[in-house]
PDB file of C-alpha atoms and ligand atoms in Angstrom:
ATOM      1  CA  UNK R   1      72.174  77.477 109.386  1.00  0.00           C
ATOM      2  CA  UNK R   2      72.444  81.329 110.330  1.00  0.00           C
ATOM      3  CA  UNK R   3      71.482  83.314 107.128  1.00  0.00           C
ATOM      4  CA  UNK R   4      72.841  86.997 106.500  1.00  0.00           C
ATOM      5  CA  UNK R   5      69.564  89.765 106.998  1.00  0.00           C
ATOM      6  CA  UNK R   6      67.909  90.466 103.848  1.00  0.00           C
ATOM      7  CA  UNK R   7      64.776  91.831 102.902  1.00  0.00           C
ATOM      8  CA  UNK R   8      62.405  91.785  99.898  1.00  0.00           C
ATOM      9  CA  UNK R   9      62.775  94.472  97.222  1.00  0.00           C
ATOM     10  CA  UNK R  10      60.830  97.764  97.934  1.00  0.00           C
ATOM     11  CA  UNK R  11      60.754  97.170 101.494  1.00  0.00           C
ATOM     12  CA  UNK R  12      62.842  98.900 103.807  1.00  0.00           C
ATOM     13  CA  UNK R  13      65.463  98.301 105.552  1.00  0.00           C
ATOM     14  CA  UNK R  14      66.720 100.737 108.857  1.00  0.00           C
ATOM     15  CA  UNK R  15      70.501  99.867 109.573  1.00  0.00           C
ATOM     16  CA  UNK R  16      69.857 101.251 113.035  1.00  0.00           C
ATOM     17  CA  UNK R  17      67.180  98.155 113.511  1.00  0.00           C
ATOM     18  CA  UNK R  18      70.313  95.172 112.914  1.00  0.00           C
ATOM     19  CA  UNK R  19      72.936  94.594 115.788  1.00  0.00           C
ATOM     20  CA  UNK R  20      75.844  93.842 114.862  1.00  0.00           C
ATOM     21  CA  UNK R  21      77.295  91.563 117.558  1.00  0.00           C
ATOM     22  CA  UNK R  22      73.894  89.560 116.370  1.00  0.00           C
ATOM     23  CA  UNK R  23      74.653  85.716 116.684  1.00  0.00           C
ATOM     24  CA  UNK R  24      72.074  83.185 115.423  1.00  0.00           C
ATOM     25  CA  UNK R  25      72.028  79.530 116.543  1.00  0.00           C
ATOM     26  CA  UNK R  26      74.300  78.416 119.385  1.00  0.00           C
ATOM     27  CA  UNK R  27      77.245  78.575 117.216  1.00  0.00           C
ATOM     28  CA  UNK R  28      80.551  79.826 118.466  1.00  0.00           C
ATOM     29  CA  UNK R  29      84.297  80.548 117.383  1.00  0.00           C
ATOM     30  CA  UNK R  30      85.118  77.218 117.329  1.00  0.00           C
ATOM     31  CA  UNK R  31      81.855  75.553 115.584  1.00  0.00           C
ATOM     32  CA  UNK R  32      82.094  77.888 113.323  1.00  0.00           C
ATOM     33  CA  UNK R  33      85.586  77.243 112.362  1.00  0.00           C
ATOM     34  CA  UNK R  34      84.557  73.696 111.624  1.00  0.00           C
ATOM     35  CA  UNK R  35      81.883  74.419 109.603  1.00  0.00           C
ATOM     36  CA  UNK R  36      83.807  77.482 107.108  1.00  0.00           C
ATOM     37  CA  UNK R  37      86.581  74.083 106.653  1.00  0.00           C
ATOM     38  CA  UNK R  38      84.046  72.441 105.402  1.00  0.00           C
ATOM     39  CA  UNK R  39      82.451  75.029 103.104  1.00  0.00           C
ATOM     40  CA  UNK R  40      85.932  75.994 101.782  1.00  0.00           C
ATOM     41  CA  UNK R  41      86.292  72.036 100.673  1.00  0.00           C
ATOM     42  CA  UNK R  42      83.331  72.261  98.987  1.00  0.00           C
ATOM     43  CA  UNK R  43      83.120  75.701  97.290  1.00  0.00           C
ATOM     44  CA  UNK R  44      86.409  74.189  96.434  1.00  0.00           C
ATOM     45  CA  UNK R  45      85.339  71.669  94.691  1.00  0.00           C
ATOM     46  CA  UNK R  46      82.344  74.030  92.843  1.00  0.00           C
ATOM     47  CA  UNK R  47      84.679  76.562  91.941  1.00  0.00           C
ATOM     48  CA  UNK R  48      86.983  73.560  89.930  1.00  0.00           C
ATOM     49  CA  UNK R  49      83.837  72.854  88.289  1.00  0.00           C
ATOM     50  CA  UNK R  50      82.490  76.231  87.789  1.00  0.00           C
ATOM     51  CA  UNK R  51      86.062  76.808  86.086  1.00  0.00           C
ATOM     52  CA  UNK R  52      85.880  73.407  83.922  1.00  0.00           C
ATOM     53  CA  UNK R  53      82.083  74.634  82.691  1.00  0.00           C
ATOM     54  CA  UNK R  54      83.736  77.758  81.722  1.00  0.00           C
ATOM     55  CA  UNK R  55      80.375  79.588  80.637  1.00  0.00           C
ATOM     56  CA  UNK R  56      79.466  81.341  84.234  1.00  0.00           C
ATOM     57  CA  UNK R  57      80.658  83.318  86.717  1.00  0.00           C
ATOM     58  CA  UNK R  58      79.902  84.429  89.876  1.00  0.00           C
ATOM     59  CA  UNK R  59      80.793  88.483  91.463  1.00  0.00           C
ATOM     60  CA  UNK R  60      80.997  88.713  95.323  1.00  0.00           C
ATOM     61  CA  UNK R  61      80.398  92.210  96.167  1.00  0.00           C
ATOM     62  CA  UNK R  62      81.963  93.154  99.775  1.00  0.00           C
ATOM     63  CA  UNK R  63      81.559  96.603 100.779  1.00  0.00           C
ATOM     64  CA  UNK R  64      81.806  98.179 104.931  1.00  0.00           C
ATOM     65  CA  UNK R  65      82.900 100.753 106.460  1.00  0.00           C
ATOM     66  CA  UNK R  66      86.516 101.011 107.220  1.00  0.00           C
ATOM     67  CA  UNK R  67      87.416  98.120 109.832  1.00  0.00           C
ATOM     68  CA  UNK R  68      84.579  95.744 108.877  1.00  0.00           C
ATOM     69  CA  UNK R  69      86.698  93.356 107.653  1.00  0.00           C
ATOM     70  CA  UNK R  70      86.964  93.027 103.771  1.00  0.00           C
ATOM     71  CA  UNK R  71      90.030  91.825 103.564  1.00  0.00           C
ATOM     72  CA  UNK R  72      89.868  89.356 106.320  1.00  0.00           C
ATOM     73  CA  UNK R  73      86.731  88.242 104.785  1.00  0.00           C
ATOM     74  CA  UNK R  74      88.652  87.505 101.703  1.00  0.00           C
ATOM     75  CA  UNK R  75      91.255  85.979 103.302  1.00  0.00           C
ATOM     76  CA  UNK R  76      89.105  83.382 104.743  1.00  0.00           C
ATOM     77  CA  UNK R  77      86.482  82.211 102.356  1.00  0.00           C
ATOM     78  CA  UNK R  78      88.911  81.845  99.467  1.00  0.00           C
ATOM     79  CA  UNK R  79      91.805  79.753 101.293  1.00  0.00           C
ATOM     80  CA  UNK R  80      92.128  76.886  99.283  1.00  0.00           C
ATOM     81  CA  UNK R  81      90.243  77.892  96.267  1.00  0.00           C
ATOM     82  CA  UNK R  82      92.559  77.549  93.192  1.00  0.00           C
ATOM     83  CA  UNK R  83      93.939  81.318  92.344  1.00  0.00           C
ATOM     84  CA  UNK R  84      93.524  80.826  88.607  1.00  0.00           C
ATOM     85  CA  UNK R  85      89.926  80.635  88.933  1.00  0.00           C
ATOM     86  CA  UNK R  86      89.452  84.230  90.927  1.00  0.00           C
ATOM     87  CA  UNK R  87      90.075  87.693  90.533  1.00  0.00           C
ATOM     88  CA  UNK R  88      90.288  89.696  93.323  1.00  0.00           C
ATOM     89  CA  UNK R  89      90.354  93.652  93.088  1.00  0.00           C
ATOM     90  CA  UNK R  90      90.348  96.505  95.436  1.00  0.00           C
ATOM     91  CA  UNK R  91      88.946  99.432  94.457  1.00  0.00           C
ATOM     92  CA  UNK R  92      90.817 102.719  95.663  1.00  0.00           C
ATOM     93  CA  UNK R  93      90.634 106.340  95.207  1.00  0.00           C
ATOM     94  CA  UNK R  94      90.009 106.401  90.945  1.00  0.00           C
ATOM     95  CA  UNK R  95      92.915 107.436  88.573  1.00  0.00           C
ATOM     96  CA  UNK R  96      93.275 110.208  86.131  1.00  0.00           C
ATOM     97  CA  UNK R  97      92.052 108.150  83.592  1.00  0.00           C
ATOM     98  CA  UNK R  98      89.440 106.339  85.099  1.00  0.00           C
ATOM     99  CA  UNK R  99      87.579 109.646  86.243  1.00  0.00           C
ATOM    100  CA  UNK R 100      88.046 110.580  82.601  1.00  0.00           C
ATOM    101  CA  UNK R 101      85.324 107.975  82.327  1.00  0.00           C
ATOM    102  CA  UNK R 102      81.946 106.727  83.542  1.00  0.00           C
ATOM    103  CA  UNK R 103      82.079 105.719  87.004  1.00  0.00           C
ATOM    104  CA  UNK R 104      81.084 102.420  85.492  1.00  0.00           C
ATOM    105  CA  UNK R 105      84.052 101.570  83.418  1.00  0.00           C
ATOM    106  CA  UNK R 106      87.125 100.643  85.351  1.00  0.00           C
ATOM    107  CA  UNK R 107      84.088  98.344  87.410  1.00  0.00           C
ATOM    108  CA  UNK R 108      82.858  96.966  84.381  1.00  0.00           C
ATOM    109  CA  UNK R 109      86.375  95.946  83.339  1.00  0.00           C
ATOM    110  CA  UNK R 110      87.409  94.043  86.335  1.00  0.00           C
ATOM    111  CA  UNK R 111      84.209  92.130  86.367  1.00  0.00           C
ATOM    112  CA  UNK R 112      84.895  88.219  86.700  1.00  0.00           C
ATOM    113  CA  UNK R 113      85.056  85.915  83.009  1.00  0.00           C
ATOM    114  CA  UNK R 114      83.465  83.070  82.184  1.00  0.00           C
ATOM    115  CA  UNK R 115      84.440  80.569  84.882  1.00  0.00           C
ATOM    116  CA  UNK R 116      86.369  82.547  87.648  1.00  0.00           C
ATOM    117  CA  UNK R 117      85.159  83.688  91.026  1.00  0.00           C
ATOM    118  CA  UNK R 118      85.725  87.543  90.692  1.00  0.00           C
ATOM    119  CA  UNK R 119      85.587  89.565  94.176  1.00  0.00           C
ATOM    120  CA  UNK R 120      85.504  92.785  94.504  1.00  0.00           C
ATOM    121  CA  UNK R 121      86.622  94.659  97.623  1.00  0.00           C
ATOM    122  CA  UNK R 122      84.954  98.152  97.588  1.00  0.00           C
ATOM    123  CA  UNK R 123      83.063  98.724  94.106  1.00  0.00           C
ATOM    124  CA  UNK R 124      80.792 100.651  92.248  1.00  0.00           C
ATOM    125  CA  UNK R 125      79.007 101.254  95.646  1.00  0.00           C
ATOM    126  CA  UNK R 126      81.930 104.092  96.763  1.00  0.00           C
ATOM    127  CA  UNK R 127      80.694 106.227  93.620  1.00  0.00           C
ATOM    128  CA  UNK R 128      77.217 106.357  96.079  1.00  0.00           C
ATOM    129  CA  UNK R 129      79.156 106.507  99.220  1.00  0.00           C
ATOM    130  CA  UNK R 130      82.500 108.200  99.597  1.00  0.00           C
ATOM    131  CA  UNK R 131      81.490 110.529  96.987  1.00  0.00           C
ATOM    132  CA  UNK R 132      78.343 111.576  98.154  1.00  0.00           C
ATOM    133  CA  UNK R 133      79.611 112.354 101.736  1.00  0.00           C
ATOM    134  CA  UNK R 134      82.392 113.983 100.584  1.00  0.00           C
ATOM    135  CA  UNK R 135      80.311 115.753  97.950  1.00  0.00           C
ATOM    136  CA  UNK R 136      82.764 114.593  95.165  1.00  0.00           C
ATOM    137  CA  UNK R 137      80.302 115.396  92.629  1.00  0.00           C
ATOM    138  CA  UNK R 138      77.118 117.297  92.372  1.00  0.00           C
ATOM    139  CA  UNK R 139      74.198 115.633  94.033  1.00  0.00           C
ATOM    140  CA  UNK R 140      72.348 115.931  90.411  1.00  0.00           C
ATOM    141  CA  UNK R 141      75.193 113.551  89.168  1.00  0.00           C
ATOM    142  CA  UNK R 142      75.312 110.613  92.434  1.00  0.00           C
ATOM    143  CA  UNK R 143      71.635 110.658  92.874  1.00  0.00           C
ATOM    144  CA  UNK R 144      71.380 109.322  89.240  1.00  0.00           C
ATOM    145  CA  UNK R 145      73.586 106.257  89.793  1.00  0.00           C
ATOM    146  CA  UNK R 146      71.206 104.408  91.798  1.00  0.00           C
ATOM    147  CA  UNK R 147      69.688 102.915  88.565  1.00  0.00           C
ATOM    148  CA  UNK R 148      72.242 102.808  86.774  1.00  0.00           C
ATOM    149  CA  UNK R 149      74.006 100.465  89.280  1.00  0.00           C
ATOM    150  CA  UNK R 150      70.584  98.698  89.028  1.00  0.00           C
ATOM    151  CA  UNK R 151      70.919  98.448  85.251  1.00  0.00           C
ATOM    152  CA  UNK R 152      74.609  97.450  85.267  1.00  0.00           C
ATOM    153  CA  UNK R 153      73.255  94.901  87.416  1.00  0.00           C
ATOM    154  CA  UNK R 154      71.237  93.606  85.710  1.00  0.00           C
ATOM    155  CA  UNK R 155      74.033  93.973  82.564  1.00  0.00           C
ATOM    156  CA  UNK R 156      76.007  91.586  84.226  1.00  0.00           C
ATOM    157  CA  UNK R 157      73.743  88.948  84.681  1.00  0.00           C
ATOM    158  CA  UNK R 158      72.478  88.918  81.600  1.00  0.00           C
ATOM    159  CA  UNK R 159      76.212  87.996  80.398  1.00  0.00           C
ATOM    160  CA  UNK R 160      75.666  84.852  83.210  1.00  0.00           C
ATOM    161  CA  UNK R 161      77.014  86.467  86.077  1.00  0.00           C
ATOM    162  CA  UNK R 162      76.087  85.879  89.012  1.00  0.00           C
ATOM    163  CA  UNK R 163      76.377  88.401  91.625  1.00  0.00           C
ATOM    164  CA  UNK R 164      75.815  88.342  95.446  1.00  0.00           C
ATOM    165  CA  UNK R 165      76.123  91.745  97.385  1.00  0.00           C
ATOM    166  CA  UNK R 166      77.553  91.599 101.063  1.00  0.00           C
ATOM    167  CA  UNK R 167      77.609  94.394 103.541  1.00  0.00           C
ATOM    168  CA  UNK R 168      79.671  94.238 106.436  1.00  0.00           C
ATOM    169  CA  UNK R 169      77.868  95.571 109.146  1.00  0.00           C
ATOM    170  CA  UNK R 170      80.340  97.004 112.196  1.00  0.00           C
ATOM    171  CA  UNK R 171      79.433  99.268 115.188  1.00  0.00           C
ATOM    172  CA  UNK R 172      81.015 102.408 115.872  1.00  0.00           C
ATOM    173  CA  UNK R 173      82.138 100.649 119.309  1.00  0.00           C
ATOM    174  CA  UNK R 174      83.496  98.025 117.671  1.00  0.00           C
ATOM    175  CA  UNK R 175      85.604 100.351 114.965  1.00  0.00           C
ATOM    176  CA  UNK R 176      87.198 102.511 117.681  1.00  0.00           C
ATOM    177  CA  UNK R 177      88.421  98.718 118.970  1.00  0.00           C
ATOM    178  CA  UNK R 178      89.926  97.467 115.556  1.00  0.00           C
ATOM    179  CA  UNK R 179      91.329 101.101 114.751  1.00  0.00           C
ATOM    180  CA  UNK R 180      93.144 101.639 118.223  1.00  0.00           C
ATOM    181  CA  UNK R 181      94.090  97.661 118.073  1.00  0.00           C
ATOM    182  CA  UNK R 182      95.940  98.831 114.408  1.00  0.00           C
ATOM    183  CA  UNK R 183      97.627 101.751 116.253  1.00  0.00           C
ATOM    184  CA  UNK R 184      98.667  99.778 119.102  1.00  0.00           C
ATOM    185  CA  UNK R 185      99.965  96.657 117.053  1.00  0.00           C
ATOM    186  CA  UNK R 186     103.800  97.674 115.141  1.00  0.00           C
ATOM    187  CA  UNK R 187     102.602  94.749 112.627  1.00  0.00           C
ATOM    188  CA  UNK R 188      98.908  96.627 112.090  1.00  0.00           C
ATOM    189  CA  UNK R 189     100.126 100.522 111.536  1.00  0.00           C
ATOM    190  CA  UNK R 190     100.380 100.406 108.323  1.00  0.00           C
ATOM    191  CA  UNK R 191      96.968  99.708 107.790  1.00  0.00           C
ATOM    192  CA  UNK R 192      96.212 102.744 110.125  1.00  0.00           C
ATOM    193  CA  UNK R 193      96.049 106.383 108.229  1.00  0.00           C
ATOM    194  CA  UNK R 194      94.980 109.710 110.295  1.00  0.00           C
ATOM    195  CA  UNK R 195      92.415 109.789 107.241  1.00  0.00           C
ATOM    196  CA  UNK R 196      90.803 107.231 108.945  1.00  0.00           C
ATOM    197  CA  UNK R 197      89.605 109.636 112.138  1.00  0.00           C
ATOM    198  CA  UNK R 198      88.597 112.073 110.034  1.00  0.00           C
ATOM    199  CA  UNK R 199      86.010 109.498 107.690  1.00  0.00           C
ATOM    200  CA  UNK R 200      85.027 108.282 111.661  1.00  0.00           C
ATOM    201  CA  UNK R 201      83.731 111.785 112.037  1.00  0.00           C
ATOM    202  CA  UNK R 202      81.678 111.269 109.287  1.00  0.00           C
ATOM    203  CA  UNK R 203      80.201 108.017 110.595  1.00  0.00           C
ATOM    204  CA  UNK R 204      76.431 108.972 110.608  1.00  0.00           C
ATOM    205  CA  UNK R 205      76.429 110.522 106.769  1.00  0.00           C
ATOM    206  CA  UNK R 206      77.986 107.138 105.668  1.00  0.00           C
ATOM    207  CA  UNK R 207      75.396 104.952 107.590  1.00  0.00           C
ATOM    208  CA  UNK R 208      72.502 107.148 105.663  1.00  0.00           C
ATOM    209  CA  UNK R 209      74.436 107.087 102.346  1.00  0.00           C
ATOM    210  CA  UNK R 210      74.484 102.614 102.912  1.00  0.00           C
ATOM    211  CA  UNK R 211      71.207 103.185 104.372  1.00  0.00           C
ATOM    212  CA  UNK R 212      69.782 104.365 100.793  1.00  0.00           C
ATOM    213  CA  UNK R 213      72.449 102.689  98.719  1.00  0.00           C
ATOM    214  CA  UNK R 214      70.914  99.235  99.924  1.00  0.00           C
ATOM    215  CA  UNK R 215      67.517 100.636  99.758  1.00  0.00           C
ATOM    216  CA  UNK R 216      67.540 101.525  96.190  1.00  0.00           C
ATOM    217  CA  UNK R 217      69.758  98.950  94.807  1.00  0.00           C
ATOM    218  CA  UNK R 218      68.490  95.780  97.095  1.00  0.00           C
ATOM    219  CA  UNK R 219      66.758  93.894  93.635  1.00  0.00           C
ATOM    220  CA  UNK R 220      65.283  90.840  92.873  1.00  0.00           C
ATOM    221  CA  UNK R 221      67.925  90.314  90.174  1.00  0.00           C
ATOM    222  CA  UNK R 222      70.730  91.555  92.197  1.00  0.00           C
ATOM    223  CA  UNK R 223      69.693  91.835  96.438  1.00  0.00           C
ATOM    224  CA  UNK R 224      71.567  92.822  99.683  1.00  0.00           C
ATOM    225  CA  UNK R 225      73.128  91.033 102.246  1.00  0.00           C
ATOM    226  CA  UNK R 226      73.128  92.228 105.468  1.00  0.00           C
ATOM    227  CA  UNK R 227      76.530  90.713 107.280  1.00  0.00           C
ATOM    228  CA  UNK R 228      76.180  91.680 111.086  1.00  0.00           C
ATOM    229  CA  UNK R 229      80.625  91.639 111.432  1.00  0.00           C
ATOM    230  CA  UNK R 230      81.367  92.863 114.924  1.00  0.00           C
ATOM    231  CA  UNK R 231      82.247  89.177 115.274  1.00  0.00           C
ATOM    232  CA  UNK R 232      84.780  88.517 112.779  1.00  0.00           C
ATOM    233  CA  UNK R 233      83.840  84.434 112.836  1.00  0.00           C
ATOM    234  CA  UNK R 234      80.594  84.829 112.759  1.00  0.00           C
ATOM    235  CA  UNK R 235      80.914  87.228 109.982  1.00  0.00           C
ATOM    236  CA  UNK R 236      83.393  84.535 108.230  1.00  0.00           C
ATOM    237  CA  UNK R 237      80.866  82.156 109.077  1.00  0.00           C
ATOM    238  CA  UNK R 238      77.652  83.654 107.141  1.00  0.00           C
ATOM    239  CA  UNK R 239      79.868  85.275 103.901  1.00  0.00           C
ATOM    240  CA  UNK R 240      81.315  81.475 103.702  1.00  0.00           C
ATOM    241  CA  UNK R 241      78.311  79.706 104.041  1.00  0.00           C
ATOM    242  CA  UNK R 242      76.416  82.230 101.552  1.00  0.00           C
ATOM    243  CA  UNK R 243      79.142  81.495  99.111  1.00  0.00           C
ATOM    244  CA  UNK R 244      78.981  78.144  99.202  1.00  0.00           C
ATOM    245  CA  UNK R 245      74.813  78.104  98.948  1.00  0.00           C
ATOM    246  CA  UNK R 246      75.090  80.348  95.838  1.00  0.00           C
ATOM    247  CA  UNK R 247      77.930  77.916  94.016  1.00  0.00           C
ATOM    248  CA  UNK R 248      75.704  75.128  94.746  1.00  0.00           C
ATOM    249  CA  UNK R 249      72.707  76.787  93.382  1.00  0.00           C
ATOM    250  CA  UNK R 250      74.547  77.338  90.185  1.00  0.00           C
ATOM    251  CA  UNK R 251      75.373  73.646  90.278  1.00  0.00           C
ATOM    252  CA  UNK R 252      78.101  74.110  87.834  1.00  0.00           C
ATOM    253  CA  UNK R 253      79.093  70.846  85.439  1.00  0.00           C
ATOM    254  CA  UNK R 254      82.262  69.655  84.302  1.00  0.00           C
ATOM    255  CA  UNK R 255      81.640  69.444  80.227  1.00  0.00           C
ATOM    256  CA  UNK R 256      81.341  66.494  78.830  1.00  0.00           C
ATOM    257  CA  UNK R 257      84.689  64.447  77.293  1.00  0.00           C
ATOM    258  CA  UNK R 258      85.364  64.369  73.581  1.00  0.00           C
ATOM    259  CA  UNK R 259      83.504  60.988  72.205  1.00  0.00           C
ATOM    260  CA  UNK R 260      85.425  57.917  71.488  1.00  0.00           C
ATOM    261  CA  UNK R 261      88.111  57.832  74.256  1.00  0.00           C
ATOM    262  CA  UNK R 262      87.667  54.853  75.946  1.00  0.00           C
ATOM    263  CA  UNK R 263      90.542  51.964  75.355  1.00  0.00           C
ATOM    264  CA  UNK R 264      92.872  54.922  74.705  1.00  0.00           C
ATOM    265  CA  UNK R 265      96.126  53.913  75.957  1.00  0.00           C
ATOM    266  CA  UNK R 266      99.413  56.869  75.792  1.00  0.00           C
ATOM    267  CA  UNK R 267     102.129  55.395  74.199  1.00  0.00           C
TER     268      UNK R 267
HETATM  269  P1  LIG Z 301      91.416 100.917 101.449  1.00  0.00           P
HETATM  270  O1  LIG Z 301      90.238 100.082 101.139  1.00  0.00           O
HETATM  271  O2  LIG Z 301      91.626 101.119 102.925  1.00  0.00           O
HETATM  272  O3  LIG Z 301      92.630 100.480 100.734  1.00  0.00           O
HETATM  273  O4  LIG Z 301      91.109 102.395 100.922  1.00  0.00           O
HETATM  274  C1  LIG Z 301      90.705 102.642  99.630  1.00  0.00           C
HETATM  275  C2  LIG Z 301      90.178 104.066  99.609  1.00  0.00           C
HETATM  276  O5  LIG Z 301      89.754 104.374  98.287  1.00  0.00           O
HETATM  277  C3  LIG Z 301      88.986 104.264 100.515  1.00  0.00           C
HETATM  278  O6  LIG Z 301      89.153 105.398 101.297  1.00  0.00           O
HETATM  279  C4  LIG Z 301      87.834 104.456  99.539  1.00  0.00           C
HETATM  280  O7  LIG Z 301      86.821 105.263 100.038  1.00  0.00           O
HETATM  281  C5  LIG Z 301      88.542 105.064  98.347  1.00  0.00           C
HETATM  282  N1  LIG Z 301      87.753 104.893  97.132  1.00  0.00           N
HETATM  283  C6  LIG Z 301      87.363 103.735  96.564  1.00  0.00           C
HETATM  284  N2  LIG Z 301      86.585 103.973  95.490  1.00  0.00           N
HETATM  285  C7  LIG Z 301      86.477 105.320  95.382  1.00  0.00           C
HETATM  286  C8  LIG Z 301      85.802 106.192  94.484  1.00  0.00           C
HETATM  287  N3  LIG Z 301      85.071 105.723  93.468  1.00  0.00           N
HETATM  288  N4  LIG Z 301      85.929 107.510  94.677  1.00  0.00           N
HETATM  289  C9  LIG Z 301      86.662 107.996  95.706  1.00  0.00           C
HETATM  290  N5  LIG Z 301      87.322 107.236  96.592  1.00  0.00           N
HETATM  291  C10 LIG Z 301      87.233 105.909  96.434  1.00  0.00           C
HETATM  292 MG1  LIG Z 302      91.767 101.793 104.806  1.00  0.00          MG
END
């Protein structure tokens, strides 16, 4: 099967060095379509089970540039799994209150309970990447975060959860496509906001501020996935597939009945 990039803590990785139109295998739209039914059924099934176990949970991390795909993504890989057992939040532009906080807070709260699926759609990553290239706060302040995003990590799996980091990686080329697409489309506009030239503009200080977000936060408790997503099923494909390897890893169980049920007929 065609694994996402990765590469070992410590060593480094050059976003510039991954294409993202990369295909592995001879797989195509349609294979591929096949194969993410048949993951869903069964990262169905583990997520009824992770759910039943109720003492685990597992934190998909899905951060790209704008374009890439993160809710498409979402759409995708959960279909079919039972809503009660995820929690899906998009992180926007931070309230009032929550920058009255740690950056870490309103993150920490929406991290998944004991049994669910939890995905996030942007995350604690934007306090390393929107804010540094738009110099939000001092550079003191965001070049501190690094490790404490590793610690936080690290937090969270303590308390059993289990967290797998995707980034979706786009081209430029392929983001002038999907915004002019949204422009052209009546159905689309709304996703389309003039904001969204001006961030393009900034295209090479976000690649650097991913560049050394995955560097410095790529761990062995917590490590990156590199999602090449200018094909949106081959992209589906790999974020599917890794989903389904890391519920089966976890093998959750179903607990065990209460004793001394058999013969029990309900009047
Ligand atoms: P969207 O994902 O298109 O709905 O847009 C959400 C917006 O919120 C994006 O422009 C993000 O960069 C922005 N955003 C998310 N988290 C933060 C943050 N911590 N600080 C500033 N902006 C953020
Ligand atoms: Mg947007």
């Amino acid at each position: 099967m065609p694994k996402p990039v990765t590469f070992k803590p410590g060593s480094k990785i050059t976003l510039a060095d991954i294409d993202p139109r990369k295909v592995e295998g001879d797989w195509d739209k349609e294979s591929a379509k096949e194969r993410i039914d048949e993951n869903t059924e069964r990262s169905r099934d583990l997520a009824y089970r992770l759910y039943a176990e109720n003492q685990r949970a597992l934190l998909l991390v899905l951060q790209g540039m704008d374009t890439a795909g993160k809710d498409g993504t979402i759409r995708t890989v959960m279909t079919g799994i039972n809503p009660q057992s995820c929690q899906i939040t998009s992180f926007k532009q931070p309230s009032p209150l929550e920058l009255d906080h740690d950056f870490l807070w309103r993150i920490h709260a929406a991290a998944p309970r004991r049994g669910e699926i939890g995905i996030f759609n942007r995350s604690h990553y934007e306090d390393v990447l929107v804010v540094r290239v738009h110099g939000l706060v001092p550079e003191a302040e965001w070049k501190t975060r690094y490790d404490r995003i590793n610690d936080f990590e690290r937090l969270l799996i303590e308390g059993r959860v289990k967290i797998v980091k995707c980034f979706l990686h786009v081209s430029k080329d392929e983001q002038r496509e999907r915004l002019q697409a949204r422009l052209d489309n009546p159905d689309k506009r709304w996703k389309f906001s003039k904001g969204d030239l001006a961030e393009r503009k900034l295209w090479p200080d976000y690649q650097d501020a991913y560049e050394d977000a995955l560097n410095k936060c790529n761990t062995e408790h917590a490590p990156w996935h590199v999602i090449p997503s200018d094909r949106k099923w081959y992209r589906n494909l790999l974020v599917s597939e890794l989903l389904k390897d890391t519920l089966e890893s976890m093998d959750p169980r179903v607990p065990p009945s209460e004793e001394g049920l058999d013969g029990i007929v309900v009047e």
